[in-house]
Coordinates of C-alpha atoms and ligand atoms in Angstrom, one line a residue:
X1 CA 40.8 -21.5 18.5
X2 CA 41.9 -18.2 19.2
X3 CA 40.3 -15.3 17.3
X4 CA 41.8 -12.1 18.8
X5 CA 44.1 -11.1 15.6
X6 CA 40.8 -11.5 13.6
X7 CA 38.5 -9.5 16.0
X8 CA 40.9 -6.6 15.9
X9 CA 41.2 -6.1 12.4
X10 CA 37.5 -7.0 12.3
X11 CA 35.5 -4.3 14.3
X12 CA 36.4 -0.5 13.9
X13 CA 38.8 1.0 16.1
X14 CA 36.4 3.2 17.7
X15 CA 34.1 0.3 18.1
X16 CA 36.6 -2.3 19.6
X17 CA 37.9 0.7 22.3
X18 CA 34.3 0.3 23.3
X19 CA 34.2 -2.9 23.8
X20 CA 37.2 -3.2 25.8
X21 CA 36.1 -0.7 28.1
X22 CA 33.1 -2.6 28.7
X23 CA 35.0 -5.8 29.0
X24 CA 37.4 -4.2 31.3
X25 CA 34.7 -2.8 33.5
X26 CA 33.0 -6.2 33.8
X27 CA 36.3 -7.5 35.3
X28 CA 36.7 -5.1 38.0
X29 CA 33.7 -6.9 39.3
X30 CA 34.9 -10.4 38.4
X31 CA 32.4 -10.5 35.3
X32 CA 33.5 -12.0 32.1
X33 CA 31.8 -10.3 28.5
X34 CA 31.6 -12.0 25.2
X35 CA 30.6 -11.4 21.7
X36 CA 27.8 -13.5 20.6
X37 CA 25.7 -14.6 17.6
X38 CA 25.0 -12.8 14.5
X39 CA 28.5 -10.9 15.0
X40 CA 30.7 -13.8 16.0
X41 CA 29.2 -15.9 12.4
X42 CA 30.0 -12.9 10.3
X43 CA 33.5 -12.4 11.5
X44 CA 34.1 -15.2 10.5
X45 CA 32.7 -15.3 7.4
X46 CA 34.4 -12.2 6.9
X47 CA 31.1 -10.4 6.0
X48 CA 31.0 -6.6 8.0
X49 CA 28.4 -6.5 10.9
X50 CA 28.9 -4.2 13.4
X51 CA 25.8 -4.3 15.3
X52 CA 27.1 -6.4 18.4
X53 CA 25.8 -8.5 20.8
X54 CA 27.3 -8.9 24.0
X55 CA 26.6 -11.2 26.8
X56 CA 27.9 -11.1 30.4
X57 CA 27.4 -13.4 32.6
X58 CA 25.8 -11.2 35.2
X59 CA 24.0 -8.2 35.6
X60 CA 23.8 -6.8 32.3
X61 CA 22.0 -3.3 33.2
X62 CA 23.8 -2.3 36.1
X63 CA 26.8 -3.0 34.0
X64 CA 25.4 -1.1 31.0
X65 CA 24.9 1.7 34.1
X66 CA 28.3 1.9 34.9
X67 CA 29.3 2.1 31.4
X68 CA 27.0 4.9 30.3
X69 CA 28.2 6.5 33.5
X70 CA 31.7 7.1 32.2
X71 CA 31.1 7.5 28.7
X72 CA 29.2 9.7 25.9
X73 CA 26.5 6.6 25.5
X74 CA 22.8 7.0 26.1
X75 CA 21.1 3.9 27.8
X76 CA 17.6 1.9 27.2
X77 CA 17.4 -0.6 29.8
X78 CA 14.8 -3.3 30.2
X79 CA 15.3 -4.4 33.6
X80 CA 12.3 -7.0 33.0
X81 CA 14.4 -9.2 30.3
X82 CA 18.0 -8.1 32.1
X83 CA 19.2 -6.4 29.0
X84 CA 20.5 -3.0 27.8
X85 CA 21.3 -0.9 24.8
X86 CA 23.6 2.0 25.1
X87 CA 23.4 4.4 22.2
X88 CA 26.8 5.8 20.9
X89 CA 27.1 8.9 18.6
X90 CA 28.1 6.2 15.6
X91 CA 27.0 2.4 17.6
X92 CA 24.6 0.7 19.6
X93 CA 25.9 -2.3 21.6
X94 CA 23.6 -4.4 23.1
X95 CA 24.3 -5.9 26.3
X96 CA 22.7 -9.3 27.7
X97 CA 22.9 -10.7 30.8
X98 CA 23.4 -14.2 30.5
X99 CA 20.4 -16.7 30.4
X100 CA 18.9 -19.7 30.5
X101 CA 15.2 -20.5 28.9
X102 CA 12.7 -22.7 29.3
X103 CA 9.3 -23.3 27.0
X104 CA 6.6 -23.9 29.1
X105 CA 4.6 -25.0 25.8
X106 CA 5.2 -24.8 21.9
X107 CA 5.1 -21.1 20.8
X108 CA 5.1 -20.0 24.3
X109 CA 7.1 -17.2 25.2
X110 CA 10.1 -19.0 27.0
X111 CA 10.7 -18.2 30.9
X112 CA 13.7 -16.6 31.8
X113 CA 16.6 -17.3 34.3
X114 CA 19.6 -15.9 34.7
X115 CA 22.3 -18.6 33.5
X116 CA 26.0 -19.4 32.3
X117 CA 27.5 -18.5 28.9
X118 CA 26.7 -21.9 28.4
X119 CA 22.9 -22.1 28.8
X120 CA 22.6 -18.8 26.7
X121 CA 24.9 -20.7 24.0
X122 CA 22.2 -23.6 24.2
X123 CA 18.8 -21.5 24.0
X124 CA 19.5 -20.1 20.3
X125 CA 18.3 -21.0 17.3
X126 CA 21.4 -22.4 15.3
X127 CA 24.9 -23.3 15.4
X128 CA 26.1 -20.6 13.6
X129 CA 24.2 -18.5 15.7
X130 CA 25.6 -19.9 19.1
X131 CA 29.2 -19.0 19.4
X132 CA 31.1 -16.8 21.5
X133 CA 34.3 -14.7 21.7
X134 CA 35.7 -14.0 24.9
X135 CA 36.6 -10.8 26.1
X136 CA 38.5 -11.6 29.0
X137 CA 42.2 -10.2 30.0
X138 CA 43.3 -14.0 30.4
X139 CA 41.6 -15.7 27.4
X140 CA 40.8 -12.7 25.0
X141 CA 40.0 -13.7 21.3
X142 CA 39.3 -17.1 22.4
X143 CA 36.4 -18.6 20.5
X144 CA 33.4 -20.6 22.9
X145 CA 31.9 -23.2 19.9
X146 CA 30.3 -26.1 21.6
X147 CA 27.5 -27.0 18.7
X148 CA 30.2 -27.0 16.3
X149 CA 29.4 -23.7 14.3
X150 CA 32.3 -23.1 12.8
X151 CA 32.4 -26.5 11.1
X152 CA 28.7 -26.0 9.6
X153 CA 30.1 -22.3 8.4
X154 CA 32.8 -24.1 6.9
X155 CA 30.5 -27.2 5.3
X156 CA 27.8 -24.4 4.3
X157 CA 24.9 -25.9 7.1
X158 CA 22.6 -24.5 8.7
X159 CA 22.1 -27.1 12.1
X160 CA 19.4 -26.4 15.0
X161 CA 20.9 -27.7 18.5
X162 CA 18.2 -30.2 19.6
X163 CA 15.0 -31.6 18.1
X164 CA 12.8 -29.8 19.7
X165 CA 13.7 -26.3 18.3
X166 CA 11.3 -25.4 15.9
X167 CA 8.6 -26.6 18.0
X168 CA 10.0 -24.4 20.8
X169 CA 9.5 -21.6 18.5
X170 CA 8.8 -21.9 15.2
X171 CA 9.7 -18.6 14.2
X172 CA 12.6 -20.2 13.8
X173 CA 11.7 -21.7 10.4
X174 CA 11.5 -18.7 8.9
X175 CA 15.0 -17.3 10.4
X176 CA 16.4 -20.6 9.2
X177 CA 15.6 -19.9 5.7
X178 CA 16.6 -16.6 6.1
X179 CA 20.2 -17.5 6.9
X180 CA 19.8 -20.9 4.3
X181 CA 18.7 -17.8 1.2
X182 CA 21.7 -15.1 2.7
X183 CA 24.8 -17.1 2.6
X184 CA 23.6 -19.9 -0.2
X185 CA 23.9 -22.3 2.4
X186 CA 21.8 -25.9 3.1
X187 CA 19.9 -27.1 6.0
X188 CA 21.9 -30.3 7.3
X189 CA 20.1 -32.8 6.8
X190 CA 18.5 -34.0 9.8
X191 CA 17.2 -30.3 10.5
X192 CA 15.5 -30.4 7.1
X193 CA 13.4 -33.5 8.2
X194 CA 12.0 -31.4 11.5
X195 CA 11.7 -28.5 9.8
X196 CA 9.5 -29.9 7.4
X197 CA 8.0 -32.1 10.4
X198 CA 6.9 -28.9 12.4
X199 CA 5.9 -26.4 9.7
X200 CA 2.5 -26.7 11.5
X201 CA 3.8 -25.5 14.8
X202 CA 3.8 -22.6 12.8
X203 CA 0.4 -22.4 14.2
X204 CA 1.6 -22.0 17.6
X205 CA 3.6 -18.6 16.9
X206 CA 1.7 -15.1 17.2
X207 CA 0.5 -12.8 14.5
X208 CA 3.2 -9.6 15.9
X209 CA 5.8 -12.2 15.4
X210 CA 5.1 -13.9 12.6
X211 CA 4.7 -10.4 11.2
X212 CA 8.0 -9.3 12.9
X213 CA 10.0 -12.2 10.8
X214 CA 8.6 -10.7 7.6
X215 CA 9.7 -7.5 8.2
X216 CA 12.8 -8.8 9.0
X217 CA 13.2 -10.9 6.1
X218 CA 11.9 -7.8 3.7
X219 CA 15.0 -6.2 5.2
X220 CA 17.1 -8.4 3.8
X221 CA 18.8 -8.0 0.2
X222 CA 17.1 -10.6 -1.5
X223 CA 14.0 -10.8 0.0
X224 CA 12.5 -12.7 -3.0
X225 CA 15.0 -16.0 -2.4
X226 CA 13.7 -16.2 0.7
X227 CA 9.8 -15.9 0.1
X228 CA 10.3 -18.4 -2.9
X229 CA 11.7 -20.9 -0.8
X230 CA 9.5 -20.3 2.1
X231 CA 6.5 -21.1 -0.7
X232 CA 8.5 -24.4 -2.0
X233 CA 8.9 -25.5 1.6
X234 CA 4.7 -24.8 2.2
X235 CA 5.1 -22.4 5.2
X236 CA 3.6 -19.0 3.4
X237 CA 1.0 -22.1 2.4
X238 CA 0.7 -22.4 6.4
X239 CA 0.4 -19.0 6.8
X240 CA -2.1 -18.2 4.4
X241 CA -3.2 -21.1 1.9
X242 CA -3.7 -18.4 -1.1
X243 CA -0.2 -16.8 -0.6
X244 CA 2.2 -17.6 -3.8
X245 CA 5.8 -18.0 -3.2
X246 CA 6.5 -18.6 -7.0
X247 CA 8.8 -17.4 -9.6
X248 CA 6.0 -14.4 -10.2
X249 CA 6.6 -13.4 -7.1
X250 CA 10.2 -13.0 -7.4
X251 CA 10.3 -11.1 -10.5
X252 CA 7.8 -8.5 -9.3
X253 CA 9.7 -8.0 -5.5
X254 CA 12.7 -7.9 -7.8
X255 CA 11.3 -4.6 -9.8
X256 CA 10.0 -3.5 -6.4
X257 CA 13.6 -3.6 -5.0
X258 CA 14.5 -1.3 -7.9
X259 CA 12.1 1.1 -7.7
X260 CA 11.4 2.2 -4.6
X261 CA 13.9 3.8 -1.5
X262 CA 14.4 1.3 1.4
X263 CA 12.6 3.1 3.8
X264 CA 9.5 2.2 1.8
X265 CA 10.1 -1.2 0.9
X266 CA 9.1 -3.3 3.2
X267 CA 5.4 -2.5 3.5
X268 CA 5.2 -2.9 -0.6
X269 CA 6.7 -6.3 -0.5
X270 CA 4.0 -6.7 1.6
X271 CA 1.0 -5.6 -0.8
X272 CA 3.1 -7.7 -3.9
X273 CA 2.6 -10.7 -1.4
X274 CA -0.6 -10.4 -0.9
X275 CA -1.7 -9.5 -4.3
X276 CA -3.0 -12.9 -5.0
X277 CA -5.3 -12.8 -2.3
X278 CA -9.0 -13.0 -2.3
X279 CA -11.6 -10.9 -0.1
X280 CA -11.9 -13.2 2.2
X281 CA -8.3 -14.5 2.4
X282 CA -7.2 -11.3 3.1
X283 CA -9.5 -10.3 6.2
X284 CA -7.9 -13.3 7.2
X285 CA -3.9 -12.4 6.5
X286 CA -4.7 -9.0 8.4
X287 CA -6.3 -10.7 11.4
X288 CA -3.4 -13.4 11.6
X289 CA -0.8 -11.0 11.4
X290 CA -1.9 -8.4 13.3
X291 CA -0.9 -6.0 10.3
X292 CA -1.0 -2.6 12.3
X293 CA -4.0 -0.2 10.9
X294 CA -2.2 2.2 8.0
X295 CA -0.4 -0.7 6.5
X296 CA -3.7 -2.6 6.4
X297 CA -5.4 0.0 4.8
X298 CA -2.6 -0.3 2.4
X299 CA -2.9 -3.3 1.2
X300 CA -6.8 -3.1 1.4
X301 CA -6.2 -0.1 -0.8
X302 CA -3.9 -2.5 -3.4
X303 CA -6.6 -4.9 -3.8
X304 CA -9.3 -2.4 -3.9
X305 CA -7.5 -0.6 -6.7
X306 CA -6.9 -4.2 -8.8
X307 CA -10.5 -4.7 -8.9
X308 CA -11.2 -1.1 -10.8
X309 CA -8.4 -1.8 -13.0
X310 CA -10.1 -2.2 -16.0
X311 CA -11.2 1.0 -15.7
X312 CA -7.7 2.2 -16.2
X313 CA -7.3 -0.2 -19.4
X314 CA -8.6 1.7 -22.2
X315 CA -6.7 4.0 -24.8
X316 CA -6.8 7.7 -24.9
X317 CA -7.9 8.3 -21.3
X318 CA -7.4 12.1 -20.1
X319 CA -5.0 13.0 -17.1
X320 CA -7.8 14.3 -15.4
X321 CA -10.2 10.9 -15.6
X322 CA -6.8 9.0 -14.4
X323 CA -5.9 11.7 -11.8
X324 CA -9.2 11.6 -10.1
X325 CA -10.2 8.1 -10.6
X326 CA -6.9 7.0 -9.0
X327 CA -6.9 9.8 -6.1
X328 CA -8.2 8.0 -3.4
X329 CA -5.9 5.7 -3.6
X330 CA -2.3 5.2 -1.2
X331 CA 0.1 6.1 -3.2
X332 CA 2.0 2.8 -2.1
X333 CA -1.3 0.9 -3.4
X334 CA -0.8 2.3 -6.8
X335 CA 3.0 1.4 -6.8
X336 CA 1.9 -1.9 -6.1
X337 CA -0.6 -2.6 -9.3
X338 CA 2.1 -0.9 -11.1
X339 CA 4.8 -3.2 -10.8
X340 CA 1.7 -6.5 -10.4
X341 CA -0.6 -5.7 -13.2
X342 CA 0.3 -8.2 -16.7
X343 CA -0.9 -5.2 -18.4
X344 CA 1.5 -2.7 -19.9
X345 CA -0.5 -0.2 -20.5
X346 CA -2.2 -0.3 -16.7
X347 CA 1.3 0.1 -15.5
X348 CA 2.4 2.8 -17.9
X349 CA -0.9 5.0 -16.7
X350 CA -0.2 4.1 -12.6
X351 CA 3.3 5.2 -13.3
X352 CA 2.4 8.7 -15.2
X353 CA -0.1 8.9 -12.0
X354 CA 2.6 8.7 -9.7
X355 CA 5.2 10.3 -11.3
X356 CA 3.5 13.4 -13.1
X357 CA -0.1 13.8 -12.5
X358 CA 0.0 13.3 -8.5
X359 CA 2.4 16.3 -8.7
X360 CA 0.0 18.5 -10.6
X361 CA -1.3 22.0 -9.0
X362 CA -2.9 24.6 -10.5
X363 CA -1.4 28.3 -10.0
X364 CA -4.9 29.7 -8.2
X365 CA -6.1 27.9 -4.7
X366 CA -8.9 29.2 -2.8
X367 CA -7.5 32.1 -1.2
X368 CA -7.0 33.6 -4.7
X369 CA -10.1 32.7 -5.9
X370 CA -11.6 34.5 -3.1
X371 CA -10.0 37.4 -4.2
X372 CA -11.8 36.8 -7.6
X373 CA -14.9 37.4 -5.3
X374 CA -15.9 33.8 -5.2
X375 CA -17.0 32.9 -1.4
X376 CA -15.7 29.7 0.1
X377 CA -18.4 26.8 -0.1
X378 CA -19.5 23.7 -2.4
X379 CA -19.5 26.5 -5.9
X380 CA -15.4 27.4 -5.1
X381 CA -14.8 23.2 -4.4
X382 CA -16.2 22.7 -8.3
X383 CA -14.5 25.3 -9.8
X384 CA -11.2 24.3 -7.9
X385 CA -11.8 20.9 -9.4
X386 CA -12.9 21.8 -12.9
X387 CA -9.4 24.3 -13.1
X388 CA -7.3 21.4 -11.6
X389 CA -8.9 19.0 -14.3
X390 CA -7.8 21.9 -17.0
X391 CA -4.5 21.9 -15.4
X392 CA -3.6 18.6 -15.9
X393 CA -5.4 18.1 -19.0
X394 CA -3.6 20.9 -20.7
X395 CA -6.4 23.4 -21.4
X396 CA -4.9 26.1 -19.3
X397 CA -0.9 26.8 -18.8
X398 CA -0.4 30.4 -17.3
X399 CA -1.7 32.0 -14.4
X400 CA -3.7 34.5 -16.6
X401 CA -5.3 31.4 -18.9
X402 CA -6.5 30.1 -14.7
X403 CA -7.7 33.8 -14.2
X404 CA -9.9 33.3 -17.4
X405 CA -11.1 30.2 -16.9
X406 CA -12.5 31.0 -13.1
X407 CA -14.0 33.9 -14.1
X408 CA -15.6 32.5 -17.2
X409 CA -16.8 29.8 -14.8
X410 CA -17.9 32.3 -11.8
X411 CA -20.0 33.9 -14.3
X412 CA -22.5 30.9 -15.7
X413 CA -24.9 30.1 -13.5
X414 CA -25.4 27.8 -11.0
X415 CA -27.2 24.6 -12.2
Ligands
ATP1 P1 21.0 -10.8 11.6 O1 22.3 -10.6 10.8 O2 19.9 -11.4 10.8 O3 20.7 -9.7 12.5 P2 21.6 -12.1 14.0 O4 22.3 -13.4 14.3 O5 22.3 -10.9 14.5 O6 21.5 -12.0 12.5 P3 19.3 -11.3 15.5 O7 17.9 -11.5 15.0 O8 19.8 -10.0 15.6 O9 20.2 -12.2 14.5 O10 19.4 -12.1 16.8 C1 20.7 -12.1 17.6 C2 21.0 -13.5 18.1 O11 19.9 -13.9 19.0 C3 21.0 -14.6 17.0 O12 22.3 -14.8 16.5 C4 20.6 -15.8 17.7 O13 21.7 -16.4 18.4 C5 19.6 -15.3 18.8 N1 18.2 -15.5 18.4 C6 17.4 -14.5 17.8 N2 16.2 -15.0 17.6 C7 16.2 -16.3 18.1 C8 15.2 -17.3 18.3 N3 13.9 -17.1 17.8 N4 15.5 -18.4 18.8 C9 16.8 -18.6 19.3 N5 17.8 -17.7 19.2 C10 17.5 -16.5 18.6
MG2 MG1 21.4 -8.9 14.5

């Protein structure tokens, strides 16, 4: 099948110039560049993706070299793996050099060879995953599908390419329902059955990327499909044994998705997921994941701040006694509870928290004060505090009602 009308009313114009160039400076050395994975499945789906994979079959860097030699891009090589990046004012392509993997032993990284189109068609995860489009002057547009990818895009399957896969590297079970929750499609059958079989493999697979498929997955647009299934299949189960993947899950990284900016996101699915948790299960979650230091605190911070919660469930609670009793806490943290607590009236104070009271300053700081003639030291931090609790409380407005109030204060005596 022949794909080249579809690639160039596929990619941007600017984009496919690119790739040409790339292509055409491959052949001056005999070297023949494809597209591969994630963008050959999505042209064909028709769904945009414009972060491309190429692979040549040879040197990768020094051809990335030559390129960013002639052009505007900036290159990131990694002469170790035989792959490059080259970073365009509006793209990044990456560029592969062909290659052939081996697993030494389950979970293992895999050792790496150089190799044909072929054996880097072979070493991927699924069929819709492992097709090509050549590049090449004499068979441009031409699509390389030996597993049969098109068909599963086409039946709606998602099909590893031998039985050993998910043993190979089990972070493939979660990629698999990824793809499965994205496009609505169905494990074929047969891959169902060893998916199911090597869920424990699971065990094999480091925390970073374990961790890193999360991330990935909380990237995604409906991250709360995928965690759903991945608790109906048992693998959050494998992960952690107190980790839900139920419908309250869904509903709460639904609200999350509303509330917060992208760039944010991620790390509060993260303290939704592990809201359930116990003490103990969750020194163990951190440890297996290798959850980096500030996010840990994070969700240490979430759990932390569930546990005082009834102190936050009473009626007619000032500002001040919510502003300083929730304080300490990451911001994120309080987000969390917000959107997890079952009670209303928990989430309404968290939300005036972060929304009002967090933004609270009073008109005086300490400079001014000294100015008052108070001197720096524990009496000006208790008097900065008692204004700030005014503040948000409502007893003082203006700058002159501050004035009053510090000197008023300056003048008692110290207890
Ligand atoms: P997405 O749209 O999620 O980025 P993608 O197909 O581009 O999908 P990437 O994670 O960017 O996925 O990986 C690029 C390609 O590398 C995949 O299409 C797949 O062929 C291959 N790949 C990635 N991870 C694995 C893995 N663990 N095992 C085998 N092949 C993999
Ligand atoms: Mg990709």
């Amino acid at each position: 099948m022949n794909l080249a009308r579809q690639t160039e009313q596929y990619l941007p114009g600017q984009l496919l110039e690119l790739v040409k160039d790339i292509s055409g400076q491959a052949a001056n050395h005999g070297k023949t560049v494809y597209l591969v994975g994630g963008v050959v499945r999505d042209l064909l789906l028709g769904c945009p993706n414009f972060d491309l994979d190429l692979v040549v079959e040879g040197d990768a860097v020094k051809l990335a070299q030559q390129v960013a030699e002639t052009s505007q891009a900036t290159l990131l090589a990694h002469h170790r793996f035989g792959t490059a990046k080259l970073r365009y004012e509006n793209f990044t392509l990456d560029l592969a050099t062909a290659r052939k993997e081996t697993y030494a032993r389950p979970g293992a990284l895999p050792a790496v060879t150089p190799g044909t189109l072929e054996d880097d068609l072979i070493r991927r995860d699924f069929s819709i995953n492992a097709m090509a489009i050549s590049l090449a002057a004499n068979d441009y547009g031409e699509l390389i599908d030996p597993y049969q990818g098109r068909n599963d895009l086409e039946h709606r399957l998602i099909r590893v390419l031998h039985p050993k896969s998910f043993s190979d590297d089990a972070t493939r079970i979660l990629r698999g329902v990824c793809y499965e929750q994205r496009f609505g499609f169905e494990f074929e059958a047969q891959t169902a059955r060893l998916l199911k079989r090597d869920i424990p493999m699971l065990d094999t697979i480091s925390g970073d990327r374990i961790r890193h498929e999360l991330e990935h997955i909380f990237e995604e647009n409906r991250p709360e499909l995928v965690i759903k299934r991945l608790g109906e299949l048992g693998v959050l189960h494998r992960i952690n044994p107190s980790l839900r993947g139920d419908g309250w899950i869904s509903k709460k990284f639904d609200t999350a998705c509303r509330l917060k900016k992208p760039a944010q996101l991620p790390s509060l699915y993260f303290c939704l997921l592990i809201y359930s948790l116990s003490e103990r299960d969750i020194e163990q979650f951190l440890t297996r994941l290798n959850i980096p230091a500030k996010l840990s605190r994070t969700m240490c911070d979430t759990l932390r701040l569930k546990a005082s919660l009834p102190l936050l469930d009473k009626p007619l609670l000032k500002p001040s006694e919510i502003y300083y009793l929730l304080r300490e806490y990451e911001p994120l943290a309080v987000q969390a509870n917000a959107i997890a607590t079952a009670s209303p009236r928990v989430s309404r104070t968290l939300q005036v928290f972060l929304t009002k009271l967090r933004n609270v300053r009073t008109a005086l700081n300490g400079e001014e004060l000294k100015k008052l003639g108070i001197s720096p030291g524990p009496q000006m931090g208790k008097i900065l505090e008692v204004l700030h609790r005014a503040k948000l409380d409502g007893e003082v407005r203006t700058r002159a009602d501050e004035k009053q109030l510090v000197l008023s204060l300056s003048l008692r005596p110290e207890r």
